[in-house]
Amino acid sequence: MTNYDVIVIGSGPGGYVSAIRCAQLGLKTAIVEGRDTLGGTCLNVGCIPSKALLHASHSYHEATHNFDKMGLIINNPKIDFDKMQNYKNDVISQNTKGIEFLLKKNKIDWLKGWAKIVNKNQVTVGENTHDTKNIIIASGSEPSTIPNVKIDENRIVSSTGALSLSKIPKSMIVIGAGVIGLEMGSIYSRLGTDVTVIEYMDHITPGMDLEISKNFQRTLKKQGLKFIMGAAVKSAKSTKTKANVIYKKADAEIKIDAEIVLVSTGRKPFTNGLNFLEIGGELTERGQIKTNNKWQTSVEGIYAIGDAIAGPMLAHKAEDEGMAVAEVIAGKHGHVNYDVIPGVIYTTPEVANVGKTEEELKDAGIDYKVGKFSFMGNGRAKAVFQGEGFVKLLADATTDRILGCHLIGPAAGDLIHEICVAMEFGASAQDIAMTCHAHPTFSEAMREAALACGDGAIHA
Ligand code: NAI
């Protein structure tokens, strides 16, 4: 039996990235994964498959709404949903096989099965017990639901079921206007489903900069999504042909139904079967594995990262922690800057953010200035029917240092990284404003927002 330096539990973006970094740092590493394929939620039933369906449904929208305007005459585009699912599955397979290749290349053993921690130096997988010096728990998260709503992955589905429906539903109720609800709702709305989103709060995507959130909701409404706001879902029940949902709004209980109900009310850490509590591990009140600032759990030699611990449930946050914890185990200095973790919603237009929102700056009593620029003033965006949306840059009123950036518009998920790098270097809005940006690119809107923090944008 191999004696490992590190056994990583879970092969999602947190786990596999951590394993690769461990191997690169000279540690003998194994990864435990019970699914048939590597990559965890992200590659199998999350980020990657949803991006394939977002791309396919956006392309259909382009063909039906914008092709004709450009002189591209394609009569009556149709959807073959089975073929679309095959395309999505092929994308998943290419990516999961890619991870398998990377593990082999880095000489990381894949222990197939579900891990049970025996003690801080032993992990069993199936019949076998493996010895190790360190354990990294990267077991991820699973969909959570609300009282009286049971996910059956048939009529009442989580994101997992929504990614693999057997046909395009005529109607869909989405419970929760968070990231999953809006991405999945967008996909099916573009494919012709009548989508109604029910949200407890009075605005969508709670926690997002409010101005962006309101603008985003208006855009989605224009695209055909319906919203019932300030409404708490009380129950959902499946029948043979549909699902009934009861929600409460301003003291009234209202019943509606749809062919499919998507439950997107959040996710919870997945720690089942790990035996972590039994060996003395501690959880937070919210069920996350408790860690210190070096990702060390309450059991010495056992570390935890990603969705299983506190913080935003984002693949890239897990990846950063995965690399950092490997450095810590190898005796180096692992660090994650939690103040500069971008968030992206992959609808069209995309929505992206990093740093503080305007509301957070107000609450903290920080004196700030705002530089805004609309994509209507960006030639490239208008040329590709994406003039909707704007960039909002927040900078310190005295020092001009960038404090946050929020945008809705074309390629927002890529554009945000210019600001991430700037923030890592403690840059000012003027630094961005004085940097030459190629024309014609969407990125010019970022520079214009930075100029707007100073003497003014040029194309406003
Ligand atoms: P979420 O936490 O983003 O949103 C849940 C929403 O449900 C909230 O707006 C909440 O107010 C609402 N809600 C809760 N109970 C309700 C009720 N009874 N009635 C009506 N509304 C109710 O959760 P979501 O969208 O399920 O996402 C889970 C996690 O996955 C998030 O942490 C998200 O960041 C992550 N994720 C990130 C993606 C990305 O970065 N593009 C994509 C998909 C997921």
Tab-separated table of C-alpha atoms in Angstrom, residues 75-251:
chain	number	residue	atom	x	y	z
A	75	ASN	CA	-35.434	30.089	-42.609
A	76	ASN	CA	-37.165	28.903	-39.489
A	77	PRO	CA	-34.380	27.660	-37.166
A	78	LYS	CA	-35.508	24.624	-35.152
A	79	ILE	CA	-34.340	22.995	-31.923
A	80	ASP	CA	-33.340	19.329	-31.693
A	81	PHE	CA	-33.196	19.111	-27.896
A	82	ASP	CA	-31.767	15.569	-27.841
A	83	LYS	CA	-28.898	16.742	-30.024
A	84	MET	CA	-28.386	19.761	-27.779
A	85	GLN	CA	-28.135	17.403	-24.790
A	86	ASN	CA	-25.609	15.257	-26.696
A	87	TYR	CA	-23.520	18.364	-27.398
A	88	LYS	CA	-23.650	19.250	-23.673
A	89	ASN	CA	-22.669	15.692	-22.686
A	90	ASP	CA	-19.803	15.756	-25.152
A	91	VAL	CA	-18.533	19.019	-23.621
A	92	ILE	CA	-18.684	17.411	-20.156
A	93	SER	CA	-16.848	14.325	-21.344
A	94	GLN	CA	-14.050	16.319	-23.040
A	95	ASN	CA	-13.500	18.281	-19.835
A	96	THR	CA	-13.661	15.384	-17.366
A	97	LYS	CA	-11.262	13.332	-19.522
A	98	GLY	CA	-8.962	16.349	-19.584
A	99	ILE	CA	-8.753	16.225	-15.778
A	100	GLU	CA	-8.005	12.487	-15.893
A	101	PHE	CA	-5.125	13.241	-18.255
A	102	LEU	CA	-3.803	15.996	-15.960
A	103	LEU	CA	-3.865	13.665	-12.939
A	104	LYS	CA	-1.947	10.986	-14.833
A	105	LYS	CA	0.556	13.541	-16.114
A	106	ASN	CA	1.206	14.660	-12.538
A	107	LYS	CA	1.418	11.058	-11.261
A	108	ILE	CA	-1.564	11.459	-8.950
A	109	ASP	CA	-3.397	8.233	-8.039
A	110	TRP	CA	-7.176	8.230	-8.489
A	111	LEU	CA	-8.665	6.150	-5.659
A	112	LYS	CA	-12.118	5.261	-7.031
A	113	GLY	CA	-14.932	5.239	-4.490
A	114	TRP	CA	-16.239	7.289	-1.567
A	115	ALA	CA	-13.784	8.260	1.170
A	116	LYS	CA	-14.238	7.630	4.858
A	117	ILE	CA	-11.734	9.231	7.219
A	118	VAL	CA	-10.607	6.682	9.833
A	119	ASN	CA	-8.263	9.047	11.649
A	120	LYS	CA	-5.937	11.908	10.704
A	121	ASN	CA	-3.565	9.491	8.951
A	122	GLN	CA	-5.913	6.942	7.357
A	123	VAL	CA	-8.636	7.036	4.730
A	124	THR	CA	-10.671	4.040	3.574
A	125	VAL	CA	-12.003	3.807	0.043
A	126	GLY	CA	-14.146	0.708	-0.477
A	127	GLU	CA	-12.244	-2.252	1.006
A	128	ASN	CA	-8.873	-0.499	1.090
A	129	THR	CA	-7.302	1.633	3.786
A	130	HIS	CA	-4.664	4.157	2.717
A	131	ASP	CA	-2.054	5.822	4.913
A	132	THR	CA	-1.308	9.505	4.558
A	133	LYS	CA	0.429	12.372	6.332
A	134	ASN	CA	-2.230	14.950	5.413
A	135	ILE	CA	-5.857	14.989	4.266
A	136	ILE	CA	-7.548	17.755	2.290
A	137	ILE	CA	-11.356	17.664	2.312
A	138	ALA	CA	-12.700	19.170	-0.914
A	139	SER	CA	-16.059	17.414	-0.849
A	140	GLY	CA	-18.054	20.349	-2.258
A	141	SER	CA	-21.747	21.050	-1.887
A	142	GLU	CA	-25.186	19.758	-2.848
A	143	PRO	CA	-28.485	21.524	-3.629
A	144	SER	CA	-30.461	22.482	-0.562
A	145	THR	CA	-34.204	22.923	-0.535
A	146	ILE	CA	-36.839	24.660	1.582
A	147	PRO	CA	-39.510	23.131	3.859
A	148	ASN	CA	-42.378	21.360	2.040
A	149	VAL	CA	-40.505	21.257	-1.246
A	150	LYS	CA	-39.070	17.843	-2.074
A	151	ILE	CA	-36.728	17.612	-5.048
A	152	ASP	CA	-37.605	14.497	-7.126
A	153	GLU	CA	-35.416	15.445	-10.154
A	154	ASN	CA	-38.430	14.684	-12.328
A	155	ARG	CA	-40.970	17.480	-11.985
A	156	ILE	CA	-39.423	19.320	-9.051
A	157	VAL	CA	-35.773	19.591	-10.000
A	158	SER	CA	-32.477	21.025	-8.752
A	159	SER	CA	-29.953	22.453	-11.207
A	160	THR	CA	-28.811	18.841	-11.802
A	161	GLY	CA	-32.242	17.784	-13.088
A	162	ALA	CA	-32.754	21.056	-14.966
A	163	LEU	CA	-29.583	20.401	-16.993
A	164	SER	CA	-30.912	17.028	-18.187
A	165	LEU	CA	-34.648	17.467	-18.836
A	166	SER	CA	-35.987	15.029	-21.423
A	167	LYS	CA	-37.789	17.805	-23.322
A	168	ILE	CA	-38.183	21.572	-23.317
A	169	PRO	CA	-41.005	22.279	-20.844
A	170	LYS	CA	-43.861	24.599	-21.801
A	171	SER	CA	-43.706	26.280	-18.421
A	172	MET	CA	-41.250	26.488	-15.523
A	173	ILE	CA	-41.429	28.026	-12.066
A	174	VAL	CA	-38.032	28.985	-10.657
A	175	ILE	CA	-37.886	29.281	-6.872
A	176	GLY	CA	-35.151	31.793	-5.982
A	177	ALA	CA	-33.705	34.579	-8.159
A	178	GLY	CA	-30.068	33.715	-7.414
A	179	VAL	CA	-27.350	32.739	-9.880
A	180	ILE	CA	-28.650	29.238	-10.674
A	181	GLY	CA	-32.284	30.316	-11.076
A	182	LEU	CA	-31.428	33.127	-13.475
A	183	GLU	CA	-28.915	31.173	-15.589
A	184	MET	CA	-31.216	28.148	-15.934
A	185	GLY	CA	-34.293	30.374	-16.316
A	186	SER	CA	-32.534	32.233	-19.155
A	187	ILE	CA	-31.671	28.995	-20.946
A	188	TYR	CA	-35.248	27.705	-20.994
A	189	SER	CA	-36.811	31.114	-21.641
A	190	ARG	CA	-34.667	31.426	-24.803
A	191	LEU	CA	-35.735	27.932	-25.852
A	192	GLY	CA	-39.407	28.936	-25.604
A	193	THR	CA	-40.408	27.991	-22.032
A	194	ASP	CA	-42.722	30.339	-20.141
A	195	VAL	CA	-40.502	31.065	-17.083
A	196	THR	CA	-41.774	32.593	-13.818
A	197	VAL	CA	-39.267	33.373	-11.071
A	198	ILE	CA	-40.485	33.622	-7.479
A	199	GLU	CA	-38.139	35.510	-5.141
A	200	TYR	CA	-38.409	36.141	-1.423
A	201	MET	CA	-36.573	39.507	-1.510
A	202	ASP	CA	-37.726	42.637	-3.369
A	203	HIS	CA	-34.719	42.464	-5.719
A	204	ILE	CA	-32.917	39.690	-7.567
A	205	THR	CA	-29.425	38.295	-6.793
A	206	PRO	CA	-29.268	39.460	-3.148
A	207	GLY	CA	-25.867	40.868	-2.195
A	208	MET	CA	-25.208	42.300	-5.653
A	209	ASP	CA	-24.815	46.069	-6.153
A	210	LEU	CA	-28.441	47.239	-6.127
A	211	GLU	CA	-28.260	49.452	-9.224
A	212	ILE	CA	-26.853	46.566	-11.275
A	213	SER	CA	-29.409	44.160	-9.789
A	214	LYS	CA	-32.329	46.423	-10.792
A	215	ASN	CA	-30.924	46.964	-14.280
A	216	PHE	CA	-30.338	43.205	-14.649
A	217	GLN	CA	-33.939	42.426	-13.661
A	218	ARG	CA	-35.286	44.945	-16.217
A	219	THR	CA	-33.153	43.310	-18.912
A	220	LEU	CA	-34.356	39.808	-18.025
A	221	LYS	CA	-37.978	41.018	-17.986
A	222	LYS	CA	-37.531	42.427	-21.485
A	223	GLN	CA	-36.219	39.003	-22.527
A	224	GLY	CA	-39.487	37.441	-21.346
A	225	LEU	CA	-38.798	36.169	-17.802
A	226	LYS	CA	-41.619	36.950	-15.365
A	227	PHE	CA	-40.905	37.863	-11.741
A	228	ILE	CA	-42.980	37.531	-8.589
A	229	MET	CA	-41.014	39.469	-5.976
A	230	GLY	CA	-41.343	39.647	-2.190
A	231	ALA	CA	-42.985	36.237	-2.224
A	232	ALA	CA	-42.073	33.240	-0.061
A	233	VAL	CA	-42.665	29.791	-1.504
A	234	LYS	CA	-44.497	27.700	1.092
A	235	SER	CA	-44.791	24.367	-0.716
A	236	ALA	CA	-44.473	22.539	-4.022
A	237	LYS	CA	-46.152	19.249	-4.910
A	238	SER	CA	-45.847	17.100	-8.025
A	239	THR	CA	-48.827	15.652	-9.850
A	240	LYS	CA	-48.688	13.424	-12.933
A	241	THR	CA	-48.607	16.277	-15.415
A	242	LYS	CA	-47.391	19.316	-13.502
A	243	ALA	CA	-46.251	20.714	-10.143
A	244	ASN	CA	-48.262	23.048	-7.937
A	245	VAL	CA	-46.531	25.801	-6.024
A	246	ILE	CA	-48.041	27.806	-3.173
A	247	TYR	CA	-46.413	31.100	-2.293
A	248	LYS	CA	-47.254	33.788	0.214
A	249	LYS	CA	-47.198	37.440	-0.768
A	250	ALA	CA	-48.527	40.269	1.440
A	251	ASP	CA	-50.609	37.885	3.583
